[in-house]
Protein backbone atom coordinates (compact mmCIF):
# COMPACT_ATOMS: atom_id res chain seq x y z
CA UNK A 1 124.52 47.59 32.66
CA UNK A 2 127.84 47.06 33.74
CA UNK A 3 130.46 49.17 31.85
CA UNK A 4 134.18 48.08 33.09
CA UNK A 5 137.14 50.59 31.79
CA UNK A 6 140.35 49.24 31.50
CA UNK A 7 142.66 50.92 34.36
CA UNK A 8 146.88 51.50 34.13
CA UNK A 9 148.87 49.55 35.85
CA UNK A 10 152.28 49.46 36.40
CA UNK A 11 153.68 44.72 34.91
CA UNK A 12 151.51 42.67 32.91
CA UNK A 13 149.05 40.19 34.93
CA UNK A 14 149.58 36.53 34.20
CA UNK A 15 145.88 35.29 33.00
CA UNK A 16 144.73 32.14 31.65
CA UNK A 17 145.35 31.61 28.55
CA UNK A 18 142.16 33.02 26.04
CA UNK A 19 143.39 35.90 27.72
CA UNK A 20 147.21 35.42 26.30
CA UNK A 21 145.25 34.92 23.11
CA UNK A 22 143.31 37.97 23.55
CA UNK A 23 146.37 39.91 24.34
CA UNK A 24 148.40 39.39 21.32
CA UNK A 25 146.64 40.69 18.54
CA UNK A 26 145.10 43.83 20.66
CA UNK A 27 149.14 44.02 21.31
CA UNK A 28 149.83 44.18 17.85
CA UNK A 29 147.21 46.50 16.96
CA UNK A 30 147.37 50.45 17.34
CA UNK A 31 145.28 52.85 19.16
CA UNK A 32 143.06 53.96 16.00
CA UNK A 33 142.64 50.52 14.61
CA UNK A 34 141.76 49.04 18.31
CA UNK A 35 138.40 49.13 18.58
CA UNK A 36 138.49 47.19 15.01
CA UNK A 37 140.85 44.71 16.95
CA UNK A 38 138.22 44.38 19.08
CA UNK A 39 134.72 43.76 17.10
CA UNK A 40 135.12 40.27 16.69
CA UNK A 41 135.32 39.29 20.14
CA UNK A 42 131.89 41.54 19.94
CA UNK A 43 129.92 39.25 17.73
CA UNK A 44 131.21 36.27 19.20
CA UNK A 45 129.76 37.31 22.36
CA UNK A 46 125.87 38.74 22.84
CA UNK A 47 127.07 40.00 25.97
CA UNK A 48 128.92 42.38 24.87
CA UNK A 49 129.73 45.67 24.05
CA UNK A 50 132.79 47.67 22.97
CA UNK A 51 132.69 51.15 22.01
CA UNK A 52 134.52 54.49 21.23
CA UNK A 53 136.34 56.57 23.33
CA UNK A 54 134.59 58.48 25.07
CA UNK A 55 136.16 62.17 23.59
CA UNK A 56 137.84 60.49 20.83
CA UNK A 57 135.84 63.23 18.68
CA UNK A 58 137.39 65.91 21.28
CA UNK A 59 140.95 65.05 21.01
CA UNK A 60 140.14 65.57 16.95
CA UNK A 61 140.19 69.58 17.61
CA UNK A 62 144.02 69.53 17.75
CA UNK A 63 144.96 68.35 14.59
CA UNK A 64 144.10 72.18 13.22
CA UNK A 65 147.45 73.66 15.34
CA UNK A 66 150.87 72.28 15.12
CA UNK A 67 152.49 70.31 18.04
CA UNK A 68 155.02 73.49 18.41
CA UNK A 69 152.09 75.90 18.33
CA UNK A 70 149.90 73.81 21.41
CA UNK A 71 153.18 72.80 23.10
CA UNK A 72 154.75 76.25 23.50
CA UNK A 73 150.69 77.40 23.85
CA UNK A 74 149.69 75.57 27.20
CA UNK A 75 151.20 75.05 31.10
CA UNK A 76 149.64 72.56 33.00
CA UNK A 77 150.62 68.88 31.80
CA UNK A 78 146.90 68.03 31.66
CA UNK A 79 147.23 70.35 28.88
CA UNK A 80 150.06 69.19 27.06
CA UNK A 81 148.67 66.38 27.80
CA UNK A 82 146.32 67.10 25.39
CA UNK A 83 148.13 69.05 22.35
CA UNK A 84 150.21 65.73 22.34
CA UNK A 85 146.78 63.63 21.55
CA UNK A 86 147.19 63.71 17.71
CA UNK A 87 149.34 65.10 14.87
CA UNK A 88 150.37 65.12 12.16
CA UNK A 89 152.86 66.30 9.89
CA UNK A 90 151.70 69.26 7.14
CA UNK A 91 153.41 70.79 4.36
CA UNK A 92 155.29 74.04 7.13
CA UNK A 93 155.89 70.52 9.94
CA UNK A 94 158.53 69.62 7.12
CA UNK A 95 160.15 73.26 6.07
CA UNK A 96 160.70 74.52 9.39
CA UNK A 97 162.39 70.69 10.57
CA UNK A 98 165.05 71.62 7.95
CA UNK A 99 165.45 74.94 8.50
CA UNK A 100 169.26 74.66 10.38
CA UNK A 101 172.44 73.78 9.18
CA UNK A 102 175.16 73.92 6.79
CA UNK A 103 171.93 75.17 4.32
CA UNK A 104 170.82 77.82 6.37
CA UNK A 105 173.91 78.23 9.17
CA UNK A 106 174.28 81.62 10.34
CA UNK A 107 170.40 83.00 12.55
CA UNK A 108 169.88 85.22 9.58
CA UNK A 109 169.72 82.96 7.17
CA UNK A 110 167.07 81.01 9.29
CA UNK A 111 165.49 83.77 10.28
CA UNK A 112 164.75 84.95 6.48
CA UNK A 113 163.66 81.07 6.02
CA UNK A 114 161.88 81.14 8.32
CA UNK A 115 160.35 84.24 7.21
CA UNK A 116 160.02 83.05 3.51
CA UNK A 117 158.20 79.74 4.81
CA UNK A 118 156.03 82.41 6.50
CA UNK A 119 155.07 83.53 2.17
CA UNK A 120 154.61 79.72 0.87
CA UNK A 121 150.48 78.44 -0.57
CA UNK A 122 149.03 75.81 0.35
CA UNK A 123 150.27 74.59 -2.92
CA UNK A 124 153.91 75.09 -2.10
CA UNK A 125 154.18 78.06 -3.89
CA UNK A 126 156.26 81.03 -3.00
CA UNK A 127 153.27 84.00 -2.72
CA UNK A 128 154.61 86.42 -1.67
CA UNK A 129 152.95 89.43 0.50
CA UNK A 130 154.36 92.76 -1.85
CA UNK A 131 157.78 93.76 0.21
CA UNK A 132 156.86 91.46 2.85
CA UNK A 133 161.03 91.73 3.47
CA UNK A 134 160.69 95.38 4.05
CA UNK A 135 158.85 94.70 7.68
CA UNK A 136 162.06 92.80 9.01
CA UNK A 137 164.61 94.56 7.83
CA UNK A 138 165.35 92.48 5.23
CA UNK A 139 166.78 93.44 1.80
CA UNK A 140 165.08 91.86 -1.64
CA UNK A 141 168.79 91.32 -2.58
CA UNK A 142 169.28 88.41 0.72
CA UNK A 143 165.52 87.08 0.50
CA UNK A 144 166.18 85.88 -2.91
CA UNK A 145 169.93 84.61 -2.06
CA UNK A 146 168.20 82.29 0.89
CA UNK A 147 165.51 81.82 -0.78
CA UNK A 148 167.36 80.14 -3.88
CA UNK A 149 168.13 77.39 -1.18
CA UNK A 150 165.41 76.13 -0.84
CA UNK A 151 166.29 74.60 -4.52
CA UNK A 152 167.26 71.81 -1.59
CA UNK A 153 164.28 71.17 1.06
CA UNK A 154 162.10 68.90 -0.17
CA UNK A 155 159.28 68.73 -1.59
CA UNK A 156 161.71 68.97 -4.37
CA UNK A 157 160.20 72.99 -5.67
CA UNK A 158 158.87 73.85 -3.11
CA UNK A 159 159.34 77.93 -2.72
CA UNK A 160 159.50 78.01 -6.83
CA UNK A 161 157.98 81.92 -7.45
CA UNK A 162 155.82 79.37 -10.82
CA UNK A 163 155.65 76.24 -11.28
CA UNK A 164 158.48 76.57 -14.24
CA UNK A 165 160.79 77.28 -11.66
CA UNK A 166 159.57 74.34 -9.34
CA UNK A 167 160.82 72.33 -12.49
CA UNK A 168 164.37 73.65 -12.42
CA UNK A 169 164.77 73.15 -9.07
CA UNK A 170 163.64 69.66 -9.90
CA UNK A 171 165.85 69.94 -11.53
CA UNK A 172 168.93 70.98 -10.84
CA UNK A 173 168.24 67.68 -7.75
CA UNK A 174 168.71 65.39 -10.78
CA UNK A 175 172.01 63.57 -11.90
CA UNK A 176 171.62 63.84 -15.64
CA UNK A 177 174.33 64.52 -18.27
CA UNK A 178 175.06 68.35 -18.93
CA UNK A 179 173.69 67.72 -22.76
CA UNK A 180 169.99 66.35 -21.22
CA UNK A 181 170.19 68.87 -18.51
CA UNK A 182 170.18 72.46 -20.83
CA UNK A 183 168.07 70.99 -23.00
CA UNK A 184 165.58 69.62 -20.69
CA UNK A 185 165.96 73.52 -19.14
CA UNK A 186 165.09 74.84 -22.06
CA UNK A 187 162.16 73.56 -22.75
CA UNK A 188 161.07 73.94 -19.19
CA UNK A 189 162.02 78.35 -20.12
CA UNK A 190 159.86 77.66 -22.72
CA UNK A 191 157.86 76.31 -22.21
CA UNK A 192 155.36 77.67 -24.28
CA UNK A 193 156.59 77.10 -26.97
CA UNK A 194 157.57 73.24 -26.16
CA UNK A 195 155.95 71.80 -29.69
CA UNK A 196 158.21 73.51 -31.61
CA UNK A 197 160.91 71.57 -30.27
CA UNK A 198 159.06 68.15 -31.10
CA UNK A 199 162.00 67.70 -33.72
CA UNK A 200 165.46 68.41 -31.72
CA UNK A 201 167.30 65.43 -29.80
CA UNK A 202 166.65 64.17 -26.60
CA UNK A 203 163.23 65.82 -26.64
CA UNK A 204 161.11 62.70 -25.46
CA UNK A 205 163.56 62.35 -22.66
CA UNK A 206 163.74 65.44 -22.03
CA UNK A 207 160.29 65.52 -21.51
CA UNK A 208 160.51 62.05 -19.78
CA UNK A 209 161.52 63.91 -17.08
CA UNK A 210 160.25 66.94 -17.29
CA UNK A 211 156.72 64.07 -16.72
CA UNK A 212 158.71 63.05 -13.47
CA UNK A 213 158.31 66.47 -11.49
CA UNK A 214 155.79 66.99 -8.91
CA UNK A 215 153.25 70.67 -9.67
CA UNK A 216 152.52 71.82 -8.09
CA UNK A 217 155.55 71.16 -5.48
CA UNK A 218 152.29 70.55 -2.24
CA UNK A 219 150.38 67.89 -4.20
CA UNK A 220 151.46 64.56 -2.11
CA UNK A 221 149.68 67.43 0.21
CA UNK A 222 146.97 68.20 -0.50
CA UNK A 223 145.12 64.92 0.86
CA UNK A 224 143.91 64.01 4.35
CA UNK A 225 146.88 62.68 6.11
CA UNK A 226 146.97 59.79 8.39
CA UNK A 227 145.70 61.09 11.95
CA UNK A 228 148.35 59.71 14.07
CA UNK A 229 147.46 58.23 17.48
CA UNK A 230 150.13 58.12 19.86
CA UNK A 231 150.30 55.79 22.48
CA UNK A 232 152.24 57.27 25.01
CA UNK A 233 152.32 60.97 27.32
CA UNK A 234 156.98 62.22 28.37
CA UNK A 235 156.09 65.11 29.30
CA UNK A 236 158.04 66.76 32.32
CA UNK A 237 156.39 67.73 35.18
CA UNK A 238 157.61 69.89 37.75
CA UNK A 239 161.40 68.66 36.91
CA UNK A 240 160.40 65.17 36.64
CA UNK A 241 159.41 63.30 33.74
CA UNK A 242 156.85 61.15 33.46
CA UNK A 243 154.88 58.54 31.67
CA UNK A 244 151.35 58.45 30.53
CA UNK A 245 149.16 56.26 28.21
CA UNK A 246 146.56 57.76 26.01
CA UNK A 247 143.59 56.21 28.31
CA UNK A 248 140.86 59.00 25.85
CA UNK A 249 141.22 56.49 22.97
CA UNK A 250 140.35 53.17 24.99
CA UNK A 251 137.00 52.13 24.25
CA UNK A 252 134.86 51.46 26.34
CA UNK A 253 134.22 47.31 26.42
CA UNK A 254 130.30 46.98 27.81
CA UNK A 255 128.43 43.86 29.22
CA UNK A 256 124.97 43.92 29.42
CA UNK A 257 123.67 40.98 31.48
CA UNK A 258 119.88 43.25 32.53
CA UNK A 259 117.87 40.52 32.45
CA UNK A 260 120.24 37.95 31.72
CA UNK A 261 120.61 34.80 34.67
CA UNK A 262 124.18 35.01 35.10
CA UNK A 263 124.20 30.86 37.00
CA UNK A 264 123.17 29.51 33.52
CA UNK A 265 126.42 28.48 32.35
CA UNK A 266 126.17 29.86 28.35
CA UNK A 267 125.74 33.38 30.46
CA UNK A 268 128.69 32.76 33.08
CA UNK A 269 130.75 31.80 29.78
CA UNK A 270 130.27 34.30 27.72
CA UNK A 271 130.89 37.00 31.74
CA UNK A 272 134.28 35.34 31.10
CA UNK A 273 135.06 35.52 27.70
CA UNK A 274 134.31 39.43 28.24
CA UNK A 275 136.10 40.11 31.14
CA UNK A 276 139.86 38.24 29.78
CA UNK A 277 139.52 40.49 27.09
CA UNK A 278 139.28 43.20 29.44
CA UNK A 279 142.02 41.66 31.09
CA UNK A 280 143.85 41.35 27.81
CA UNK A 281 143.38 44.85 27.31
CA UNK A 282 144.61 45.84 30.78
CA UNK A 283 147.96 43.76 30.14
CA UNK A 284 148.65 45.74 26.22
CA UNK A 285 147.93 49.10 28.54
CA UNK A 286 151.05 47.98 30.56
CA UNK A 287 152.46 46.63 28.81
CA UNK A 288 153.25 49.88 26.71
CA UNK A 289 153.62 51.57 29.41
CA UNK A 290 156.14 49.85 31.79
CA UNK A 291 158.10 49.47 27.14
CA UNK A 292 157.58 54.03 27.88
CA UNK A 293 158.96 53.75 31.69
CA UNK A 294 162.18 51.59 29.66
CA UNK A 295 162.44 53.87 26.92
CA UNK A 296 163.03 56.82 29.30
CA UNK A 297 165.31 55.58 30.85
CA UNK A 298 167.71 54.45 27.74
CA UNK A 299 166.48 57.91 26.32
CA UNK A 300 166.99 60.21 28.52
CA UNK A 301 169.63 62.17 27.40
CA UNK A 302 167.08 62.24 24.83
CA UNK A 303 164.70 63.51 26.91
CA UNK A 304 166.23 65.91 28.49
CA UNK A 305 167.81 67.87 24.74
CA UNK A 306 169.70 65.31 23.73
CA UNK A 307 169.99 62.49 20.71
CA UNK A 308 168.38 58.91 21.10
CA UNK A 309 171.21 56.63 21.78
CA UNK A 310 172.12 52.91 21.14
CA UNK A 311 169.15 50.50 22.50
CA UNK A 312 168.62 46.72 21.72
CA UNK A 313 164.82 45.24 21.27
CA UNK A 314 166.53 42.12 23.32
CA UNK A 315 166.45 44.02 25.93
CA UNK A 316 163.15 45.51 25.98
CA UNK A 317 161.95 41.88 25.71
CA UNK A 318 164.46 40.47 27.96
CA UNK A 319 162.54 42.48 30.52
CA UNK A 320 159.15 41.81 29.08
CA UNK A 321 159.69 37.98 29.27
CA UNK A 322 159.42 38.50 25.78
CA UNK A 323 160.34 37.07 22.50
CA UNK A 324 162.20 39.79 20.82
CA UNK A 325 159.98 39.61 17.28
CA UNK A 326 156.74 39.36 19.43
CA UNK A 327 157.94 42.91 20.86
CA UNK A 328 159.39 43.90 17.15
CA UNK A 329 155.38 43.73 16.45
CA UNK A 330 154.39 45.46 19.00
CA UNK A 331 155.62 48.09 18.89
CA UNK A 332 155.07 48.65 14.99
CA UNK A 333 152.91 51.67 14.17
CA UNK A 334 153.05 52.92 17.60
CA UNK A 335 153.62 56.65 17.92
CA UNK A 336 155.27 58.50 21.06
CA UNK A 337 154.62 62.01 21.67
CA UNK A 338 156.34 64.00 24.03
CA UNK A 339 158.69 67.86 23.51
CA UNK A 340 160.45 66.58 20.62
CA UNK A 341 157.05 66.36 18.47
CA UNK A 342 155.33 62.61 17.94
CA UNK A 343 157.77 59.63 17.38
CA UNK A 344 157.75 56.53 16.41
CA UNK A 345 159.07 53.45 18.44
CA UNK A 346 160.56 52.50 16.40
CA UNK A 347 162.84 55.08 15.82
CA UNK A 348 164.20 54.04 19.23
CA UNK A 349 165.42 50.90 17.90
CA UNK A 350 168.05 52.55 16.13
CA UNK A 351 169.33 49.72 14.40
CA UNK A 352 173.00 48.85 15.15
CA UNK A 353 176.88 49.85 13.20
CA UNK A 354 177.57 47.17 16.71
CA UNK A 355 176.11 46.84 19.42
CA UNK A 356 177.08 49.55 20.71
CA UNK A 357 176.70 52.31 18.11
CA UNK A 358 173.02 53.25 16.61
CA UNK A 359 172.63 54.78 12.71
CA UNK A 360 171.35 57.69 15.02
CA UNK A 361 174.74 58.71 16.86
CA UNK A 362 176.12 58.53 13.64
CA UNK A 363 174.59 60.60 12.16
CA UNK A 364 174.29 62.90 14.05
CA UNK A 365 177.52 62.82 15.05
CA UNK A 366 177.46 63.72 11.08
CA UNK A 367 175.44 66.63 11.42
CA UNK A 368 177.67 68.19 14.72
CA UNK A 369 180.33 67.68 12.75
CA UNK A 370 179.21 69.48 9.24
CA UNK A 371 178.24 72.55 11.46
CA UNK A 372 181.56 73.43 12.42
CA UNK A 373 184.07 72.64 9.57
CA UNK A 374 185.93 75.08 7.86
CA UNK A 375 184.13 77.13 4.95
CA UNK A 376 186.56 77.41 2.98
CA UNK A 377 187.02 73.21 2.89
CA UNK A 378 183.73 71.53 4.05
CA UNK A 379 184.97 67.83 4.45
CA UNK A 380 185.34 65.37 1.84
CA UNK A 381 182.59 62.14 2.54
CA UNK A 382 186.10 60.34 2.14
CA UNK A 383 187.85 62.32 4.70
CA UNK A 384 184.08 62.40 7.03
CA UNK A 385 184.21 58.50 6.99
CA UNK A 386 187.71 58.41 8.87
CA UNK A 387 186.81 60.49 11.51
CA UNK A 388 183.63 58.51 11.79
CA UNK A 389 185.60 55.21 12.39
CA UNK A 390 187.94 56.70 14.18
CA UNK A 391 185.88 58.63 16.49
CA UNK A 392 183.44 55.31 17.13
CA UNK A 393 186.30 52.26 16.29
CA UNK A 394 183.93 51.01 13.54
CA UNK A 395 184.21 50.40 9.71
CA UNK A 396 182.57 51.29 7.33
CA UNK A 397 182.32 52.51 3.37
CA UNK A 398 182.18 55.67 1.73
CA UNK A 399 179.53 55.14 0.45
CA UNK A 400 177.19 54.61 3.16
CA UNK A 401 178.63 58.34 4.74
CA UNK A 402 177.38 59.56 0.81
CA UNK A 403 173.65 57.70 1.19
CA UNK A 404 173.86 59.23 5.48
CA UNK A 405 174.94 62.57 4.44
CA UNK A 406 172.22 62.51 1.51
CA UNK A 407 169.42 61.13 4.45
CA UNK A 408 170.40 64.38 5.93
CA UNK A 409 169.85 67.16 3.78
CA UNK A 410 173.41 67.74 3.28
CA UNK A 411 174.36 68.90 0.63
CA UNK A 412 177.97 67.17 -0.57
CA UNK A 413 180.89 69.06 0.57
CA UNK A 414 181.73 71.41 -3.41
CA UNK A 415 178.84 72.28 -3.41
CA UNK A 416 178.42 72.69 0.98
CA UNK A 417 181.91 75.52 -0.22
CA UNK A 418 179.32 77.58 -2.56
CA UNK A 419 176.78 77.57 -0.33
CA UNK A 420 179.60 79.26 2.25
CA UNK A 421 180.10 81.97 -0.37
CA UNK A 422 176.60 83.31 0.44
CA UNK A 423 177.01 84.29 3.95
C-alpha cells in the first residue's frame, strides 16, 4: 500500500489536462469540504482511497476557547498555528469587538464595558454577581450608565436585565412614529396584562413590532455554529512574517496496488489517474500558498498592526496567470488565520470606490475622524462626506456615508453628542 501525502511547493506545476480538470473543483472547494469533493474520484477508481487528515479530531479541541485566548497563551510558532487551526465566533467574541469609540470613548468606559460582558449569561442577559463592581472600584451608577449603551450593540437586546428591557433595547433601534413607539413601549412595560390593551388603537401594529424581536437576545448563538477551518496561517516568527498552509487538514490519498499487475493497462491507467489527483492537490496547495505570499506582500502593514489597503483581484490573477473569475471562485469560503483573527480571503480584496481607494480605507478613515471629533460639536454625515471626498479625491453621496457609519455601529451626530455627555 502506497500513501501519498501532498507537499508544499513554491509555484503551481504545469500538468496534463486531466490534472487541470481535477484542479479547478479542488481549488474552489473549501478545506472542510475537500474530502467530499474527492469522493467521486474514489468511486471511479478502485485503487484509490481518500482519508481525512490525521489531525482533524485533534484540531477540534482548539474551538473551545477564543482565538485571542489561544494566541496569547502560546509561545512557539507551532503552538500559535495550533491555536489558529480552528475558530468560530461566539457571543462574547462579537461583544468584545464592539467595545471601542465612539460608544465607549474612554479607557474607563471600555474597562467597565468589558467587565459587564463577563456578567452576561449565555442567553445574552445581564446576570451579575452581587455588587461585583465594588471589587473593581466602580460605582453601581457608573456601571448602569455604561450598560445602557449596550442597547446599541449587536445582537440587539444583549446586556438587558430581562426580556422586557431586551424588548425596549430593540424597540429603541427601530425608526417608528412617536405615537406608535410610545404605545409599543407601554405594552412592553405592562406585558403581563397585554390582553387588556387589545381594543386600543395600533394594538395590532404594536404586537407586530414586538413579534419581530429576538428573545432571548443571544438566540442566534444557541445553535452550533459552522466551524471555520482556515487554509492559511500568517504569523510572526523571529521578527519575520511567515505563511504556512493548514497541512494537517489535507486528506491522505492512498493508492492500493497490492496483488495487482501494475503493467496491466487498466491498473496503470488508474494509477496514473490517482497520481493526477495528487498533482491537483499539490497545485491547490501551491496556488493558495502563493496567494498567501502575495496577500502578505500587499497587506504587510495590516499584518503588522495597520489597516487593510486596496488590493485588486486582477493583480493576483495576473501573477498566477489565471482568469480573475477563477481566482474569485478560488478565494470564496476560504480563510486566513493571523493575530488579527480568522479573516475571509475575500476581505483583502475590498470593493473599490475607484482604482486606488477601497471601501475598507474609507471606513477606516471614518472611524479615525469620528474618534478624534470635538465631543461638543460631533460631525454630521454631510461634513464627514466633505472630509472624505477631500481626503480621497472621490465623489460620493451622503447616504453612502450614512450606510458606512451604521455598518461601523457609529451613532448619528445627535446621538453621539448625547453619548459624549455620559463621559
